[in-house]
XYZ file of C-alpha atoms in Angstrom:
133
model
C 64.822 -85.027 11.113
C 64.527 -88.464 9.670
C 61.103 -89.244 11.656
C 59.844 -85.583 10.236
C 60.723 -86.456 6.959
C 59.146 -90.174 7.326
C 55.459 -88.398 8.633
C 55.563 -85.904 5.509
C 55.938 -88.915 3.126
C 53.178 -91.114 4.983
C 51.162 -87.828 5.023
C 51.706 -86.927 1.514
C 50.846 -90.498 0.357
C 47.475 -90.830 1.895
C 44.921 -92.052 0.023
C 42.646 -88.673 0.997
C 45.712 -86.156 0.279
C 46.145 -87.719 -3.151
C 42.217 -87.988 -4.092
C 41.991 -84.301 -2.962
C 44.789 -83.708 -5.375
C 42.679 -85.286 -8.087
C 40.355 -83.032 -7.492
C 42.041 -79.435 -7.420
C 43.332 -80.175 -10.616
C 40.177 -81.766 -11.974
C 38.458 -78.856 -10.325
C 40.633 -76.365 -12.175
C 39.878 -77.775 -15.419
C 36.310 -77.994 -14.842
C 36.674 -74.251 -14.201
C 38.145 -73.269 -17.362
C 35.333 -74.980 -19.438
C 32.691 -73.358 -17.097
C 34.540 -70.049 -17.880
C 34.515 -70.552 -21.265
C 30.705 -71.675 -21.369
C 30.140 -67.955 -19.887
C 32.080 -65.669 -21.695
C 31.752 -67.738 -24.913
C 28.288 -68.611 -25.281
C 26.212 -67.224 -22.691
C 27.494 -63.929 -21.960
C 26.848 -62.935 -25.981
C 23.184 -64.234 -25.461
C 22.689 -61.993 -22.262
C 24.080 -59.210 -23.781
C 22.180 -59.939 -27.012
C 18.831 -59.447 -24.747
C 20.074 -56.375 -22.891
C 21.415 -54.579 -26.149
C 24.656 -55.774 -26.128
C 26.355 -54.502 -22.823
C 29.049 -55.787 -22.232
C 29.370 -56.127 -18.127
C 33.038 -56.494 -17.593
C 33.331 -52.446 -19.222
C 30.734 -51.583 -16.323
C 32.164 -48.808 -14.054
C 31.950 -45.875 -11.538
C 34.246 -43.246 -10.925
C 34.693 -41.692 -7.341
C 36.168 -38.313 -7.805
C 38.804 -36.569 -10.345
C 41.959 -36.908 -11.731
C 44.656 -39.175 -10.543
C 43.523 -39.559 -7.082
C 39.694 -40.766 -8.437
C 38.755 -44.276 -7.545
C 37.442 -46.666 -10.232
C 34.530 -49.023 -8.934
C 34.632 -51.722 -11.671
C 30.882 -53.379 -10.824
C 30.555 -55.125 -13.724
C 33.622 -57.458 -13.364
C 31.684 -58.051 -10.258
C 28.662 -58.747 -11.826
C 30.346 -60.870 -14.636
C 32.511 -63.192 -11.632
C 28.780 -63.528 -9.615
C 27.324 -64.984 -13.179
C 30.320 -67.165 -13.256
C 29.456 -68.121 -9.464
C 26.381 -68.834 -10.095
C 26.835 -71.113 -13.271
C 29.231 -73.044 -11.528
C 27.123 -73.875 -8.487
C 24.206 -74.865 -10.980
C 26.555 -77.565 -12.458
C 28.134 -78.835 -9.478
C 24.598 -78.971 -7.977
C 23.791 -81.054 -10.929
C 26.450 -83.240 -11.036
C 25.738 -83.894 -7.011
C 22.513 -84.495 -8.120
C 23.150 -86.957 -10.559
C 25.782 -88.734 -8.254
C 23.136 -89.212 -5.468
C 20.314 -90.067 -7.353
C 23.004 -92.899 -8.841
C 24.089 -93.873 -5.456
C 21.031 -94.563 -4.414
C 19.672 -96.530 -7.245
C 22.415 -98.948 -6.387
C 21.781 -98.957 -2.460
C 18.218 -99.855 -3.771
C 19.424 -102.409 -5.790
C 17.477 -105.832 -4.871
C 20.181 -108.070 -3.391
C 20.361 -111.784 -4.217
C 18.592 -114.023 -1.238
C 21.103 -115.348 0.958
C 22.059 -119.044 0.895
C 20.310 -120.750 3.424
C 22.004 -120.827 6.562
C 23.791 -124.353 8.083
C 23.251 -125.559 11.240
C 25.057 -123.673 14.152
C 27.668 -124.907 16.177
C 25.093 -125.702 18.988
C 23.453 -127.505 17.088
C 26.037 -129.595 16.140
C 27.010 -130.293 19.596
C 23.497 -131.240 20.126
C 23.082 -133.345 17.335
C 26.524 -135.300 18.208
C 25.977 -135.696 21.593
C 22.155 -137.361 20.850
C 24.180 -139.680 18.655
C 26.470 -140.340 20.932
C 23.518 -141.133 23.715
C 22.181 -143.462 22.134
C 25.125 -145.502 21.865
Protein backbone atom coordinates (compact mmCIF):
# COMPACT_ATOMS: atom_id res chain seq x y z
CA UNK A 1 0.00 0.00 0.00
CA UNK A 2 2.92 2.16 0.89
CA UNK A 3 4.68 1.63 -2.71
CA UNK A 4 0.98 2.57 -4.27
CA UNK A 5 0.80 5.48 -2.33
CA UNK A 6 4.66 6.46 -3.09
CA UNK A 7 3.84 6.10 -7.30
CA UNK A 8 0.60 8.40 -6.85
CA UNK A 9 2.77 11.11 -5.16
CA UNK A 10 5.75 10.79 -7.79
CA UNK A 11 2.92 10.72 -10.40
CA UNK A 12 1.03 13.57 -9.09
CA UNK A 13 4.23 15.68 -8.78
CA UNK A 14 5.44 15.46 -12.29
CA UNK A 15 6.45 18.28 -13.87
CA UNK A 16 3.81 17.42 -17.01
CA UNK A 17 0.79 16.53 -14.49
CA UNK A 18 1.29 19.87 -12.77
CA UNK A 19 1.84 22.09 -16.11
CA UNK A 20 -1.33 20.34 -17.45
CA UNK A 21 -2.94 21.51 -14.27
CA UNK A 22 -1.88 25.03 -15.12
CA UNK A 23 -3.55 24.78 -17.96
CA UNK A 24 -7.19 23.38 -17.19
CA UNK A 25 -7.53 26.05 -14.91
CA UNK A 26 -5.94 28.68 -17.12
CA UNK A 27 -8.03 27.12 -19.83
CA UNK A 28 -11.21 27.56 -17.81
CA UNK A 29 -10.64 31.10 -17.28
CA UNK A 30 -9.78 31.79 -20.73
CA UNK A 31 -13.22 30.28 -21.39
CA UNK A 32 -15.22 32.49 -19.33
CA UNK A 33 -13.76 35.70 -20.98
CA UNK A 34 -14.30 34.07 -24.47
CA UNK A 35 -17.92 33.47 -23.24
CA UNK A 36 -18.36 36.70 -22.19
CA UNK A 37 -16.79 38.30 -25.47
CA UNK A 38 -19.85 36.33 -27.23
CA UNK A 39 -22.78 36.86 -25.40
CA UNK A 40 -21.64 40.37 -24.34
CA UNK A 41 -20.43 42.04 -27.28
CA UNK A 42 -20.76 40.05 -30.26
CA UNK A 43 -23.88 38.25 -29.99
CA UNK A 44 -25.82 41.95 -29.66
CA UNK A 45 -23.94 42.96 -32.94
CA UNK A 46 -25.13 39.70 -34.81
CA UNK A 47 -28.39 40.05 -33.68
CA UNK A 48 -28.31 43.80 -34.37
CA UNK A 49 -27.69 42.72 -38.25
CA UNK A 50 -30.29 39.95 -38.29
CA UNK A 51 -33.07 42.11 -36.50
CA UNK A 52 -32.38 41.28 -33.22
CA UNK A 53 -32.93 37.41 -32.86
CA UNK A 54 -31.92 36.25 -30.23
CA UNK A 55 -30.53 32.44 -31.03
CA UNK A 56 -30.54 30.81 -27.68
CA UNK A 57 -34.88 31.35 -27.82
CA UNK A 58 -34.55 29.36 -31.26
CA UNK A 59 -36.78 26.21 -31.18
CA UNK A 60 -38.86 23.34 -32.74
CA UNK A 61 -41.52 21.45 -31.34
CA UNK A 62 -42.08 17.68 -32.29
CA UNK A 63 -45.63 16.89 -31.52
CA UNK A 64 -48.35 17.98 -28.71
CA UNK A 65 -48.84 18.29 -25.30
CA UNK A 66 -46.74 16.78 -22.63
CA UNK A 67 -45.27 14.06 -24.59
CA UNK A 68 -43.96 16.83 -27.51
CA UNK A 69 -40.24 17.07 -27.88
CA UNK A 70 -38.52 20.49 -27.81
CA UNK A 71 -35.51 20.76 -30.39
CA UNK A 72 -33.70 23.82 -28.92
CA UNK A 73 -31.37 24.64 -32.30
CA UNK A 74 -30.45 27.79 -31.40
CA UNK A 75 -28.56 26.94 -28.13
CA UNK A 76 -26.88 24.85 -30.70
CA UNK A 77 -26.22 27.44 -32.92
CA UNK A 78 -25.20 29.92 -30.08
CA UNK A 79 -22.47 26.94 -28.42
CA UNK A 80 -21.08 26.39 -32.40
CA UNK A 81 -20.46 30.46 -32.42
CA UNK A 82 -18.82 30.01 -29.13
CA UNK A 83 -16.76 27.01 -30.81
CA UNK A 84 -15.83 28.76 -33.35
CA UNK A 85 -14.58 32.02 -31.52
CA UNK A 86 -12.60 30.03 -29.36
CA UNK A 87 -10.69 28.11 -32.01
CA UNK A 88 -10.02 31.58 -33.81
CA UNK A 89 -8.18 32.74 -30.61
CA UNK A 90 -6.38 29.75 -29.71
CA UNK A 91 -5.35 29.57 -33.41
CA UNK A 92 -4.06 33.00 -32.86
CA UNK A 93 -2.37 32.68 -29.87
CA UNK A 94 -0.56 29.36 -31.55
CA UNK A 95 0.16 31.57 -34.11
CA UNK A 96 1.76 34.13 -32.28
CA UNK A 97 3.71 31.52 -30.09
CA UNK A 98 5.29 29.94 -33.26
CA UNK A 99 5.98 32.79 -35.16
CA UNK A 100 7.90 33.87 -31.61
CA UNK A 101 9.60 30.61 -31.35
CA UNK A 102 10.96 30.81 -34.36
CA UNK A 103 12.26 34.28 -34.39
CA UNK A 104 14.41 33.10 -31.54
CA UNK A 105 15.57 29.70 -33.26
CA UNK A 106 16.57 32.28 -36.01
CA UNK A 107 18.28 34.28 -33.75
CA UNK A 108 22.06 34.81 -35.09
CA UNK A 109 24.22 33.04 -32.50
CA UNK A 110 27.51 34.53 -31.29
CA UNK A 111 30.70 32.86 -33.30
CA UNK A 112 32.20 30.29 -31.29
CA UNK A 113 35.57 30.82 -29.58
CA UNK A 114 38.13 29.44 -31.56
CA UNK A 115 38.82 26.01 -30.86
CA UNK A 116 42.34 24.77 -28.86
CA UNK A 117 44.42 22.31 -30.00
CA UNK A 118 43.16 18.63 -29.56
CA UNK A 119 44.53 16.17 -27.43
CA UNK A 120 46.40 14.61 -30.46
CA UNK A 121 47.83 17.28 -31.06
CA UNK A 122 49.21 17.75 -27.92
CA UNK A 123 50.67 14.40 -27.85
CA UNK A 124 52.21 15.28 -31.07
CA UNK A 125 53.51 18.43 -30.20
CA UNK A 126 55.13 16.90 -26.81
CA UNK A 127 56.51 14.06 -28.21
CA UNK A 128 58.42 16.36 -31.20
CA UNK A 129 59.75 18.20 -28.18
CA UNK A 130 60.68 15.49 -26.54
CA UNK A 131 62.60 14.08 -29.92
CA UNK A 132 64.58 16.48 -30.21
CA UNK A 133 66.04 16.19 -26.94
Amino acid sequence: MANFIQEFKDFAMRGNVMDMAVGVIIGGAFGKIVSSLVDDVLMPLVGMVTGNVDFTTLAFQIGEGEGAAVLKYGNFIQNTIDFLIVAFCIFCMIKAINAATKKKEAAPEEPAAPAGPTQEELLAEIRDLLAKK
